[in-house]
Coordinates of C-alpha atoms in Angstrom, one line a residue:
M1 CA 0.0 0.0 0.0
T2 CA 2.7 2.5 0.9
A3 CA 4.9 1.3 -2.0
L4 CA 2.4 2.5 -4.6
P5 CA 2.5 6.1 -5.9
P6 CA -0.7 8.1 -5.7
P7 CA -3.4 7.3 -8.3
D8 CA -2.8 10.5 -10.2
R9 CA 0.9 9.6 -10.7
L10 CA 0.4 5.9 -11.6
R11 CA 0.9 5.2 -15.2
P12 CA -0.4 2.0 -16.9
G13 CA 2.2 -0.7 -16.7
Q14 CA 4.4 1.3 -14.4
A15 CA 6.1 -0.8 -11.7
P16 CA 6.4 0.5 -8.1
P17 CA 9.8 2.2 -7.6
A18 CA 12.5 0.2 -5.9
P19 CA 13.4 1.4 -2.5
S20 CA 16.7 3.3 -2.4
K21 CA 19.2 2.5 0.3
S22 CA 20.3 5.3 2.6
A23 CA 23.9 6.1 3.2
L24 CA 23.5 5.0 6.8
T25 CA 22.1 1.6 5.7
S26 CA 24.9 1.1 3.3
F27 CA 27.5 2.0 6.0
L28 CA 26.0 -0.5 8.5
N29 CA 25.9 -3.2 5.8
R30 CA 29.6 -2.7 5.2
L31 CA 30.4 -2.8 8.9
Q32 CA 28.3 -6.0 9.5
P33 CA 27.8 -5.2 13.3
T34 CA 26.5 -7.9 15.6
P35 CA 22.8 -7.8 16.5
E36 CA 23.7 -6.8 20.1
T37 CA 25.7 -3.9 18.8
V38 CA 22.8 -2.7 16.6
V39 CA 20.4 -2.9 19.5
L40 CA 22.8 -0.9 21.7
L41 CA 23.3 1.8 19.1
L42 CA 19.6 2.1 18.3
A43 CA 18.6 2.4 21.9
V44 CA 21.3 5.0 22.6
F45 CA 20.4 7.1 19.6
I46 CA 16.7 7.1 20.3
G47 CA 17.1 7.7 24.0
S48 CA 19.6 10.5 23.5
S49 CA 17.7 12.3 20.7
T50 CA 14.4 11.9 22.6
G51 CA 16.0 13.2 25.8
M52 CA 17.4 16.3 24.1
G53 CA 14.0 16.9 22.4
I54 CA 12.2 16.7 25.7
V55 CA 14.6 19.1 27.3
T56 CA 14.1 21.5 24.5
F57 CA 10.4 21.1 24.8
H58 CA 10.3 21.9 28.5
Y59 CA 12.6 24.9 28.0
L60 CA 10.3 26.3 25.3
I61 CA 7.2 25.9 27.6
H62 CA 9.1 27.7 30.4
L63 CA 10.3 30.4 28.0
I64 CA 6.8 31.1 26.6
H65 CA 5.3 30.9 30.1
T66 CA 7.7 33.4 31.5
V67 CA 7.3 35.9 28.6
M68 CA 3.5 35.7 28.4
L69 CA 2.4 35.2 32.0
E70 CA 5.0 37.3 33.6
D71 CA 6.5 39.9 31.2
V72 CA 3.4 40.6 29.0
M73 CA 1.0 40.3 32.0
G74 CA 3.1 42.8 33.9
V75 CA 2.6 45.3 31.1
I76 CA -1.1 44.8 30.6
S77 CA -2.4 43.8 34.1
P78 CA -2.8 47.5 35.2
A79 CA -5.8 47.6 32.8
G80 CA -7.7 45.1 35.1
P81 CA -8.0 41.4 36.0
W82 CA -9.7 40.7 32.8
T83 CA -6.4 40.9 30.9
L84 CA -5.6 37.5 32.2
A85 CA -8.1 36.1 29.6
C86 CA -6.0 37.6 26.8
I87 CA -3.0 35.3 27.3
P88 CA -4.6 32.0 26.5
A89 CA -6.6 33.7 23.7
L90 CA -3.4 34.9 22.2
G91 CA -1.8 31.5 22.5
G92 CA -4.9 29.9 20.8
A93 CA -4.6 32.5 18.0
V94 CA -1.0 31.6 17.4
V95 CA -1.8 27.8 17.3
G96 CA -4.7 28.7 14.9
L97 CA -2.3 30.5 12.6
M98 CA -0.1 27.5 12.7
R99 CA -3.1 25.2 11.8
W100 CA -4.0 27.6 8.9
H101 CA -0.5 27.4 7.5
R102 CA -0.1 23.7 8.2
P103 CA -3.4 22.0 9.0
D104 CA -1.7 18.7 9.9
F105 CA 0.9 18.7 12.7
G106 CA 2.0 15.2 11.8
P107 CA 0.7 11.7 12.6
G108 CA -0.3 10.7 16.1
I109 CA 0.8 7.6 18.0
S110 CA -2.1 5.6 16.6
A111 CA -1.4 6.6 13.0
L112 CA 2.2 5.6 13.6
I113 CA 1.2 2.2 14.9
A114 CA -1.0 1.7 12.0
A115 CA 1.8 2.6 9.6
T116 CA 4.1 0.0 11.2
Q117 CA 1.3 -2.6 10.6
G118 CA 1.0 -1.6 6.9
L119 CA -2.6 -0.4 7.5
R120 CA -2.0 3.1 6.2
E121 CA 0.6 5.3 4.5
L122 CA 3.0 7.1 6.8
L123 CA 2.3 10.7 6.7
P124 CA 5.2 13.3 6.9
L125 CA 6.7 13.4 10.3
R126 CA 6.6 16.9 11.8
P127 CA 7.9 16.6 15.4
V128 CA 9.2 20.1 15.5
T129 CA 5.9 21.7 14.4
K130 CA 4.0 19.7 17.0
M131 CA 6.4 20.6 19.7
V132 CA 6.2 24.3 19.0
A133 CA 2.4 24.2 18.9
A134 CA 2.3 22.3 22.2
S135 CA 4.8 24.7 23.7
V136 CA 2.6 27.7 22.7
S137 CA -0.5 26.0 24.0
L138 CA 0.9 25.0 27.3
G139 CA 3.0 28.1 27.9
T140 CA 0.0 30.4 27.5
G141 CA -2.2 28.5 29.9
A142 CA -4.1 25.7 28.0
S143 CA -5.5 23.2 30.4
L144 CA -3.5 20.3 29.1
G145 CA -0.3 18.4 29.8
P146 CA 3.1 17.9 28.1
E147 CA 3.1 14.1 28.2
G148 CA 1.2 13.4 24.9
P149 CA 3.6 15.6 23.0
S150 CA 6.6 14.2 24.8
V151 CA 5.6 10.7 23.9
E152 CA 5.0 11.7 20.3
I153 CA 8.4 13.4 20.1
G154 CA 10.1 10.1 21.1
A155 CA 7.8 8.0 18.8
N156 CA 8.6 10.4 15.9
F157 CA 12.4 10.0 16.5
G158 CA 11.9 6.2 16.6
M159 CA 10.0 6.3 13.2
L160 CA 12.5 8.6 11.6
L161 CA 15.3 6.2 12.5
G162 CA 13.3 3.3 11.1
E163 CA 12.7 5.3 7.9
V164 CA 16.3 6.0 7.5
L165 CA 17.5 2.4 8.2
Q166 CA 14.5 1.0 6.1
V167 CA 13.8 -1.7 8.6
S168 CA 11.0 -4.2 8.7
R169 CA 7.6 -3.3 10.0
E170 CA 8.2 -5.3 13.1
R171 CA 11.4 -3.4 13.8
Q172 CA 9.7 -0.1 13.1
R173 CA 7.1 -0.9 15.7
L174 CA 9.9 -1.7 18.1
L175 CA 11.7 1.5 17.5
L176 CA 8.3 3.4 17.9
G177 CA 7.8 1.7 21.3
A178 CA 11.4 2.6 22.3
G179 CA 10.8 6.3 21.4
A180 CA 7.5 6.4 23.3
A181 CA 9.1 4.9 26.4
A182 CA 12.0 7.4 26.2
G183 CA 9.5 10.3 25.9
L184 CA 7.5 9.3 29.0
A185 CA 10.7 8.4 30.9
A186 CA 12.2 11.8 30.2
G187 CA 9.0 13.7 30.8
F188 CA 8.4 12.3 34.2
N189 CA 11.9 11.3 35.2
A190 CA 10.4 7.8 35.6
P191 CA 12.1 5.3 33.3
I192 CA 10.4 2.2 34.7
A193 CA 7.0 3.7 34.0
G194 CA 8.1 4.7 30.6
V195 CA 9.2 1.1 29.7
F196 CA 5.9 -0.4 30.9
F197 CA 3.9 2.3 29.1
A198 CA 5.6 1.2 25.8
L199 CA 5.0 -2.5 26.5
E200 CA 1.4 -1.9 27.8
V201 CA 0.1 0.7 25.3
V202 CA 2.3 0.8 22.2
L203 CA 3.7 -2.7 21.7
G204 CA 1.0 -4.7 23.4
T205 CA 1.6 -8.4 23.0
T206 CA 4.0 -8.0 20.1
F207 CA 7.2 -7.7 22.1
A208 CA 9.9 -10.2 22.9
T209 CA 13.0 -10.1 25.1
S210 CA 15.1 -8.2 22.5
A211 CA 12.2 -5.6 22.3
V212 CA 12.4 -5.1 26.1
S213 CA 16.1 -4.6 25.8
V214 CA 15.8 -1.8 23.3
V215 CA 13.0 -0.1 25.2
L216 CA 14.9 -0.4 28.5
L217 CA 18.0 1.2 27.1
A218 CA 16.2 4.0 25.3
A219 CA 14.2 4.9 28.5
V220 CA 17.3 5.0 30.7
V221 CA 19.3 7.1 28.3
A222 CA 16.5 9.5 27.9
A223 CA 15.9 9.8 31.6
L224 CA 19.6 10.4 32.2
I225 CA 19.7 13.2 29.6
A226 CA 16.6 14.7 31.0
Q227 CA 18.1 14.7 34.5
I228 CA 21.1 16.4 33.2
G229 CA 19.1 19.1 31.4
L230 CA 16.1 19.5 33.7
G231 CA 17.4 18.3 37.1
S232 CA 17.0 15.0 38.9
Q233 CA 14.0 15.9 40.9
P234 CA 10.8 14.1 40.1
A235 CA 7.8 15.9 38.6
F236 CA 6.1 16.1 42.0
T237 CA 7.5 16.3 45.6
L238 CA 5.3 13.9 47.3
P239 CA 4.9 13.5 51.1
M240 CA 5.7 10.3 53.0
Y241 CA 2.9 7.8 52.8
D242 CA 1.4 7.0 56.2
V243 CA -0.3 3.6 56.7
R244 CA -2.6 4.0 59.6
S245 CA -4.4 0.6 59.6
P246 CA -4.8 -2.4 57.3
L247 CA -8.6 -2.0 57.8
E248 CA -8.3 1.2 55.7
L249 CA -7.9 -0.9 52.5
P250 CA -11.7 -1.0 51.7
L251 CA -11.8 2.8 51.8
Y252 CA -9.3 2.8 48.9
L253 CA -11.6 0.5 47.0
G254 CA -14.3 3.1 47.4
L255 CA -11.8 5.7 45.9
G256 CA -11.2 3.3 43.0
L257 CA -14.9 3.1 42.4
L258 CA -15.3 6.9 42.2
A259 CA -12.1 7.2 40.1
A260 CA -13.7 4.9 37.5
G261 CA -16.7 7.2 37.3
V262 CA -14.5 10.2 36.9
S263 CA -12.4 8.5 34.2
I264 CA -15.5 7.6 32.2
A265 CA -17.0 11.1 32.5
F266 CA -13.7 12.5 31.4
T267 CA -13.5 10.3 28.3
E268 CA -17.1 11.0 27.4
T269 CA -16.6 14.8 27.8
I270 CA -13.6 14.8 25.6
Q271 CA -15.5 13.0 22.9
F272 CA -18.5 15.3 23.3
A273 CA -16.3 18.4 22.9
R274 CA -14.8 17.0 19.7
R275 CA -18.2 16.3 18.3
C276 CA -19.3 19.8 19.2
F277 CA -16.4 21.4 17.3
R278 CA -17.1 19.1 14.3
G279 CA -20.7 20.4 14.2
E280 CA -22.2 17.1 15.1
V281 CA -24.2 18.4 18.2
A282 CA -27.4 20.1 17.4
L283 CA -27.3 22.9 19.9
V284 CA -23.8 24.1 18.9
R285 CA -23.8 23.1 15.2
C286 CA -22.6 26.5 14.4
L287 CA -19.1 25.6 15.8
G288 CA -18.7 23.2 12.8
R289 CA -19.2 26.0 10.4
I290 CA -16.4 28.1 12.0
P291 CA -13.1 27.6 10.1
R292 CA -10.9 25.1 11.9
P293 CA -7.9 27.6 12.4
I294 CA -10.2 29.8 14.6
H295 CA -11.1 26.9 17.0
P296 CA -7.9 27.1 19.1
A297 CA -8.5 30.8 19.6
I298 CA -12.1 30.0 20.9
G299 CA -10.6 27.5 23.2
G300 CA -8.0 30.0 24.5
V301 CA -10.7 32.6 25.1
V302 CA -12.8 30.2 27.2
V303 CA -9.8 29.1 29.2
G304 CA -8.9 32.7 29.9
L305 CA -12.5 33.5 30.9
V306 CA -12.8 30.6 33.3
A307 CA -9.4 31.3 34.8
L308 CA -10.7 34.7 35.9
Q309 CA -12.7 32.8 38.5
W310 CA -10.6 29.7 39.0
P311 CA -7.0 30.4 38.0
Q312 CA -5.9 27.0 39.3
I313 CA -7.2 25.3 36.1
M314 CA -4.8 27.2 33.8
G315 CA -1.8 25.4 32.4
I316 CA -0.3 22.0 33.3
G317 CA -1.5 22.4 37.0
Y318 CA 1.4 20.7 38.7
E319 CA 1.6 23.5 41.3
T320 CA -2.0 23.0 42.4
V321 CA -1.5 19.2 42.5
E322 CA 1.6 19.6 44.6
A323 CA -0.2 21.9 46.9
M324 CA -2.9 19.2 47.4
L325 CA -0.3 16.7 48.1
Q326 CA 1.4 18.9 50.7
D327 CA -1.9 19.3 52.5
V328 CA -2.4 22.9 51.7
E329 CA -5.9 23.9 52.8
F330 CA -8.4 23.4 50.1
S331 CA -12.1 23.5 51.2
L332 CA -14.3 20.7 50.1
P333 CA -16.5 22.8 47.9
L334 CA -13.4 24.2 46.1
L335 CA -12.0 20.7 45.5
V336 CA -15.3 19.5 44.0
T337 CA -15.5 22.7 41.9
L338 CA -12.0 22.3 40.6
L339 CA -12.7 18.7 39.7
V340 CA -15.8 19.6 37.6
V341 CA -14.3 22.7 36.0
K342 CA -10.9 21.1 35.2
L343 CA -12.7 18.2 33.6
G344 CA -14.8 20.4 31.4
I345 CA -12.2 22.9 30.4
T346 CA -9.6 20.2 29.5
A347 CA -12.2 18.6 27.2
F348 CA -12.9 21.9 25.7
C349 CA -9.2 22.5 25.0
Q350 CA -8.9 19.1 23.4
G351 CA -11.9 19.7 21.2
S352 CA -10.8 23.1 20.1
G353 CA -7.5 21.8 18.7
L354 CA -5.1 23.2 21.2
V355 CA -2.1 20.8 21.5
G356 CA -1.3 18.8 24.6
G357 CA -2.0 15.7 26.5
V358 CA -4.4 14.7 29.2
F359 CA -2.0 12.8 31.4
A360 CA -1.5 15.8 33.7
P361 CA -5.1 16.9 33.8
A362 CA -6.0 13.2 34.7
M363 CA -3.7 13.4 37.7
F364 CA -5.2 16.8 38.6
L365 CA -8.6 15.2 38.6
G366 CA -7.4 12.3 40.6
A367 CA -5.7 14.5 43.2
S368 CA -8.8 16.6 43.5
L369 CA -11.0 13.6 43.9
G370 CA -8.7 11.9 46.4
S371 CA -8.4 15.1 48.5
A372 CA -12.1 15.6 48.6
Y373 CA -12.7 11.9 49.4
G374 CA -10.2 12.0 52.3
K375 CA -12.0 15.1 53.7
V376 CA -15.4 13.4 53.5
L377 CA -14.1 10.4 55.3
A378 CA -12.5 12.4 58.1
A379 CA -15.7 14.5 58.5
N380 CA -18.2 11.5 58.5
L381 CA -16.1 8.9 60.4
P382 CA -14.9 10.8 63.4
A383 CA -14.8 7.6 65.6
V384 CA -12.1 6.1 63.4
A385 CA -10.4 9.3 62.2
S386 CA -7.1 8.3 63.9
H387 CA -7.0 5.1 61.7
I388 CA -7.6 7.0 58.4
A389 CA -4.8 8.5 56.5
A390 CA -4.7 12.2 55.7
P391 CA -6.2 13.5 52.5
P392 CA -2.8 13.7 50.7
A393 CA -2.6 9.9 50.8
Y394 CA -5.9 9.6 49.1
A395 CA -4.8 12.3 46.7
M396 CA -1.8 10.3 45.7
V397 CA -3.8 7.1 45.1
G398 CA -6.6 9.0 43.3
M399 CA -4.0 10.4 40.9
A400 CA -3.0 6.9 39.8
A401 CA -6.5 5.6 39.8
V402 CA -8.0 8.2 37.5
L403 CA -4.9 8.1 35.2
A404 CA -5.3 4.3 34.9
G405 CA -8.9 4.5 34.1
T406 CA -8.4 7.3 31.6
A407 CA -5.4 5.9 29.8
K408 CA -6.4 2.2 30.3
A409 CA -2.8 1.6 31.4
P410 CA -2.9 0.4 35.0
L411 CA 0.6 -0.9 35.2
T412 CA 2.0 2.4 34.0
A413 CA 0.0 4.3 36.6
I414 CA 1.0 2.0 39.4
L415 CA 4.7 2.2 38.5
L416 CA 4.7 5.9 37.8
L417 CA 3.4 6.8 41.3
F418 CA 5.6 4.2 42.9
E419 CA 8.7 5.9 41.1
L420 CA 7.5 9.3 42.2
T421 CA 6.9 8.3 45.9
R422 CA 9.8 5.7 46.2
D423 CA 7.6 4.3 49.0
Y424 CA 6.8 0.6 49.0
R425 CA 4.0 1.0 51.5
I426 CA 1.8 2.7 49.0
V427 CA 1.8 -0.2 46.6
L428 CA -1.1 -2.2 48.3
P429 CA -3.7 0.5 48.4
L430 CA -2.5 1.7 45.1
M431 CA -3.0 -1.6 43.4
A432 CA -6.4 -2.0 45.0
A433 CA -7.7 1.3 43.8
V434 CA -6.1 1.2 40.4
G435 CA -7.0 -2.3 39.7
L436 CA -10.7 -1.7 40.5
A437 CA -10.9 1.6 38.5
A438 CA -9.2 0.0 35.4
W439 CA -11.5 -3.1 35.7
L440 CA -14.6 -1.1 35.9
V441 CA -13.7 1.2 33.0
E442 CA -12.7 -1.8 30.9
G443 CA -15.9 -3.5 31.7
S444 CA -18.1 -0.5 30.8
K445 CA -19.4 -0.2 27.3
V446 CA -18.6 3.5 27.1
R447 CA -16.2 4.0 24.2
N448 CA -14.7 0.7 24.9
D449 CA -12.4 0.3 21.9
S450 CA -8.8 -0.2 21.2
E451 CA -8.2 3.4 20.1
L452 CA -9.1 5.1 23.3
N453 CA -5.8 4.8 25.1
P454 CA -3.7 7.0 22.8
E455 CA -6.6 9.4 22.0
Q456 CA -7.4 10.1 25.5
M457 CA -3.7 10.9 26.3
G458 CA -3.8 13.7 23.8
F459 CA -2.3 11.9 20.7
N460 CA -3.8 12.7 17.3
V461 CA -5.6 9.5 16.7
A462 CA -7.2 8.6 13.4
P463 CA -9.6 5.6 13.4
D464 CA -8.0 2.3 13.2
R465 CA -9.2 0.7 10.0
P466 CA -9.6 -2.9 11.4
V467 CA -11.7 -1.5 14.2
E468 CA -14.0 0.3 11.8
I469 CA -14.3 -2.9 9.6
L470 CA -15.4 -4.9 12.7
E471 CA -18.0 -2.3 13.5
Q472 CA -19.4 -2.3 9.9
M473 CA -19.2 -5.9 8.7
S474 CA -21.8 -8.4 9.5
V475 CA -21.1 -12.0 10.7
A476 CA -22.5 -13.4 7.5
A477 CA -19.5 -11.9 5.6
A478 CA -16.9 -13.7 7.7
M479 CA -18.5 -17.1 8.6
H480 CA -17.7 -20.4 7.0
E481 CA -20.7 -22.1 5.5
S482 CA -18.9 -25.6 5.5
F483 CA -18.1 -27.1 8.8
L484 CA -17.5 -30.4 10.4
I485 CA -20.5 -32.2 11.9
L486 CA -20.4 -35.0 14.4
K487 CA -23.2 -37.1 16.0
D488 CA -23.6 -37.1 19.8
T489 CA -23.3 -40.9 19.8
Q490 CA -19.9 -41.0 18.1
S491 CA -17.0 -42.1 20.3
V492 CA -14.0 -40.0 21.4
L493 CA -11.8 -42.0 19.1
E494 CA -14.0 -41.3 16.1
A495 CA -14.3 -37.6 16.9
G496 CA -10.6 -37.3 17.4
L497 CA -9.9 -38.9 14.0
A498 CA -12.4 -36.8 12.3
L499 CA -10.9 -33.6 13.7
T500 CA -7.3 -34.5 13.0
Q501 CA -8.0 -35.9 9.5
G502 CA -10.1 -32.9 8.6
R503 CA -7.5 -30.5 10.2
S504 CA -10.3 -28.8 12.1
Y505 CA -10.0 -27.3 15.5
S506 CA -13.6 -28.0 16.4
A507 CA -16.8 -29.7 15.3
L508 CA -20.5 -29.1 15.9
V509 CA -22.3 -31.9 17.7
F510 CA -25.8 -32.7 16.6
D511 CA -28.3 -35.1 18.3
S512 CA -30.5 -37.7 16.7
T513 CA -33.0 -35.2 15.5
D514 CA -30.2 -33.1 13.7
R515 CA -30.5 -30.3 16.2
L516 CA -27.3 -28.6 17.5
M517 CA -26.6 -29.7 21.0
G518 CA -23.0 -28.7 21.6
I519 CA -19.5 -28.2 20.2
I520 CA -16.3 -30.3 20.7
S521 CA -12.8 -29.2 20.2
L522 CA -9.3 -30.7 20.0
Q523 CA -8.8 -29.4 23.5
D524 CA -11.8 -31.5 24.7
I525 CA -10.2 -34.6 23.0
E526 CA -6.9 -34.0 24.6
R527 CA -8.5 -33.6 28.0
A528 CA -10.3 -36.9 27.5
I529 CA -7.2 -38.7 26.5
A530 CA -5.3 -37.2 29.5
L531 CA -8.0 -38.4 31.9
G532 CA -8.3 -41.8 30.2
E533 CA -4.5 -42.5 30.4
R534 CA -4.4 -42.0 34.1
P535 CA -3.7 -45.2 36.2
G536 CA -7.0 -46.8 37.0
S537 CA -8.9 -44.7 34.5
T538 CA -9.0 -47.2 31.6
R539 CA -12.8 -47.5 31.9
V540 CA -15.6 -44.8 32.3
E541 CA -19.0 -45.3 33.8
S542 CA -21.6 -44.3 31.2
D543 CA -25.4 -44.9 31.8
S544 CA -24.6 -47.5 34.4
E545 CA -22.5 -49.4 31.9
A546 CA -18.7 -49.6 32.0
V547 CA -17.1 -48.8 28.7
P548 CA -13.5 -48.0 27.5
W549 CA -12.9 -44.4 27.7
I550 CA -11.8 -44.3 24.0
K551 CA -15.4 -45.4 23.2
Q552 CA -17.0 -42.9 25.3
A553 CA -19.7 -40.9 23.6
I554 CA -18.7 -37.3 22.8
A555 CA -22.1 -36.1 24.2
E556 CA -20.5 -36.6 27.6
I557 CA -17.4 -34.5 27.0
C558 CA -18.5 -31.8 24.5
T559 CA -19.5 -28.2 25.6
L560 CA -23.2 -28.1 25.9
E561 CA -23.6 -24.4 26.9
V562 CA -23.0 -23.0 23.4
L563 CA -22.8 -19.3 22.7
Y564 CA -24.3 -18.3 19.3
A565 CA -23.8 -15.7 16.7
Y566 CA -26.4 -14.4 14.2
P567 CA -25.7 -13.6 10.6
D568 CA -27.0 -10.1 10.6
E569 CA -25.2 -8.9 13.8
L570 CA -21.9 -7.0 13.7
L571 CA -18.6 -8.8 13.8
S572 CA -17.5 -6.6 16.7
E573 CA -20.4 -7.8 18.8
A574 CA -19.7 -11.4 18.1
L575 CA -16.0 -10.9 18.8
D576 CA -16.8 -9.4 22.2
R577 CA -18.6 -12.5 23.2
M578 CA -15.8 -14.7 22.0
A579 CA -13.2 -12.7 23.9
A580 CA -15.4 -12.7 27.1
R581 CA -15.2 -16.5 27.2
G582 CA -11.9 -17.0 25.5
L583 CA -13.5 -18.9 22.6
R584 CA -12.1 -19.5 19.1
Q585 CA -15.3 -20.0 17.3
L586 CA -19.1 -19.5 17.5
P587 CA -21.8 -21.3 15.6
V588 CA -23.9 -19.0 13.5
V589 CA -27.6 -19.9 13.8
D590 CA -30.9 -18.8 12.5
P591 CA -32.3 -16.0 14.8
D592 CA -35.8 -17.7 14.7
D593 CA -34.4 -21.2 15.3
P594 CA -31.2 -21.4 17.4
H595 CA -30.9 -25.1 16.6
R596 CA -30.6 -24.5 12.8
V597 CA -26.9 -23.8 12.0
L598 CA -26.0 -21.6 9.1
G599 CA -22.3 -21.5 9.5
L600 CA -19.3 -21.3 11.8
L601 CA -17.5 -18.1 12.8
D602 CA -13.9 -18.4 13.9
R603 CA -11.0 -16.0 14.6
E604 CA -9.1 -17.0 11.5
G605 CA -12.2 -16.2 9.4
I606 CA -12.6 -12.8 11.0
A607 CA -9.0 -11.9 10.5
L608 CA -9.2 -13.0 6.9
A609 CA -12.4 -11.0 6.2
C610 CA -10.9 -7.9 7.7
N611 CA -7.7 -8.2 5.7
V612 CA -9.6 -8.8 2.5
A613 CA -11.8 -5.7 3.2
A614 CA -8.9 -3.5 4.0
V615 CA -6.8 -4.5 1.0
S616 CA -9.9 -4.2 -1.3
E617 CA -10.5 -0.7 -0.1
A618 CA -6.8 0.2 -0.5
L619 CA -6.8 -1.2 -4.1
A620 CA -10.0 0.5 -5.1
P621 CA -8.5 3.8 -6.3
Y622 CA -6.0 1.9 -8.5
V623 CA -8.5 -0.5 -10.0
L624 CA -10.5 2.4 -11.3
L625 CA -7.6 3.6 -13.4
P626 CA -7.6 2.7 -17.1
N627 CA -5.7 -0.5 -17.7
A628 CA -4.8 -0.8 -14.0
A629 CA -6.7 -3.9 -13.2
P630 CA -4.9 -7.0 -14.5
S631 CA -6.7 -9.5 -16.7
L632 CA -7.8 -12.6 -15.0
E633 CA -8.2 -14.6 -18.2
L634 CA -5.8 -17.5 -18.7
S635 CA -4.0 -18.2 -21.8
E636 CA -4.2 -21.5 -23.6
G637 CA -0.8 -22.5 -22.2
D638 CA -2.0 -21.6 -18.6
R639 CA -5.2 -23.6 -19.1
A640 CA -3.2 -26.6 -20.3
A641 CA -0.9 -26.4 -17.4

């Protein structure tokens, strides 16, 4: 897909151009370094370049913040407090001008992952443009965080290296993960959390030991350079965690429950704000008719106006979070107000096109929630107040719980807070609250798809094509109409031979009236063999008659509680049921008669249907060109052959 030129440049009979080797690739080919040396060089290069990029990024944010909120405000503030609203508005106007000049700031992390999988063409990488836009947004007070751009800076460096070396897609994905880990490690001075973020969010289940080595080295080098350039202090100065009583653990579960609700509300509000600016919401459809370059200015104006009443919501918000962690006095109504206002204004910034992530806002929300929760406990449980930790303890755990629920990265959240606190005593309540919050969010049906993680963290996410296909294609398009059928009276031996000779993973079991009664798989046969070969298990009691286990009827070992799929339902719904039970296949039955089988749906068939649909869509522009479609007619010689 990426090797073909655009349709308007394709000539009939023209072959795709051969890839040219870069000078660096030729140099490495002449040196013939060992794989270990290549891994070391790649990790050091990605980590060092990302570390220097993050240091530059933070210096830019600090410079713009100093110039705008100190120097410029010092000049215009005598005109009145309302002048504070001018700074975010000016920043939004600058970002809008950048979007007018260059509407696309480069691919986000999801688009980069899709490019490494060959699912879409890699768009031009513009890490500097995105870094400048994020610096302007954050430096002028946008209610966002630097983590999303930091991760994308590292990911872009990894992809650039992959493009220069012209490595395989698998190696590109590895370099992408190494860059993302380096970005988070340098941004938070937390290399362990950066590594787990890459393995949990970017690489998923596609990594091996060699992948971990590259990611580890890149994260360590990036964190080291960030410490040299920005200092070795962590992002927050957290208080010592105080464990009052083991009986306090259920209270942290309550915090995890509330954190899940905040995470879901945060996610949905971001999606709602984006729909508003796209003109998809009836009450504010006028926003969709406003040119996109003006949207960031609108976002800046709203941030400035809200900051006149609640200045704590401006900017990254680390100072306010640290104040909560240091037990600076915040009234309960103020904490609840900051929670609601920060949630809404961050979503508005995201929807308007200001550049930044939601990692820091999620921790702000968690700290506000935890502090308020701790104050409510102390006020309503005076009898056990001495056994309840202070609000900062709940604020720390709340930060990780909301972050885990928002980003769907519980391991990253746990390790991040553990690295920041360096206190092992916080791990148990942390795991309880984070685990419950992540489980509740994952189990909810609210925007529960694979694209939410990067998108909610502020990355520019384009829809993943396979996910769209699953949500549009019906089961009938992916099911097999031919499948293996066995009778319930057949023996284990007969069933095993039928499955192995037919090279089938499973077969449908029908009763004497030709109605579906169950399903049997190779795993069921293996289990029956293992039980039958145990000492003293050469015979099995069946209907009061002793029979050899090998002649046992499959009706006694097959799965009788069968989940079904229907031909007109979406593939995504059927796949959800398969994933919930760990199934490889589902019988497809008539909706009016569940015992009438129409076909068999399995994971291999789903994958094939998605690939066929994606490739067909990619080929469509080329097939429409004159003489572009190859002739499918065979010559006489081909027919004879």
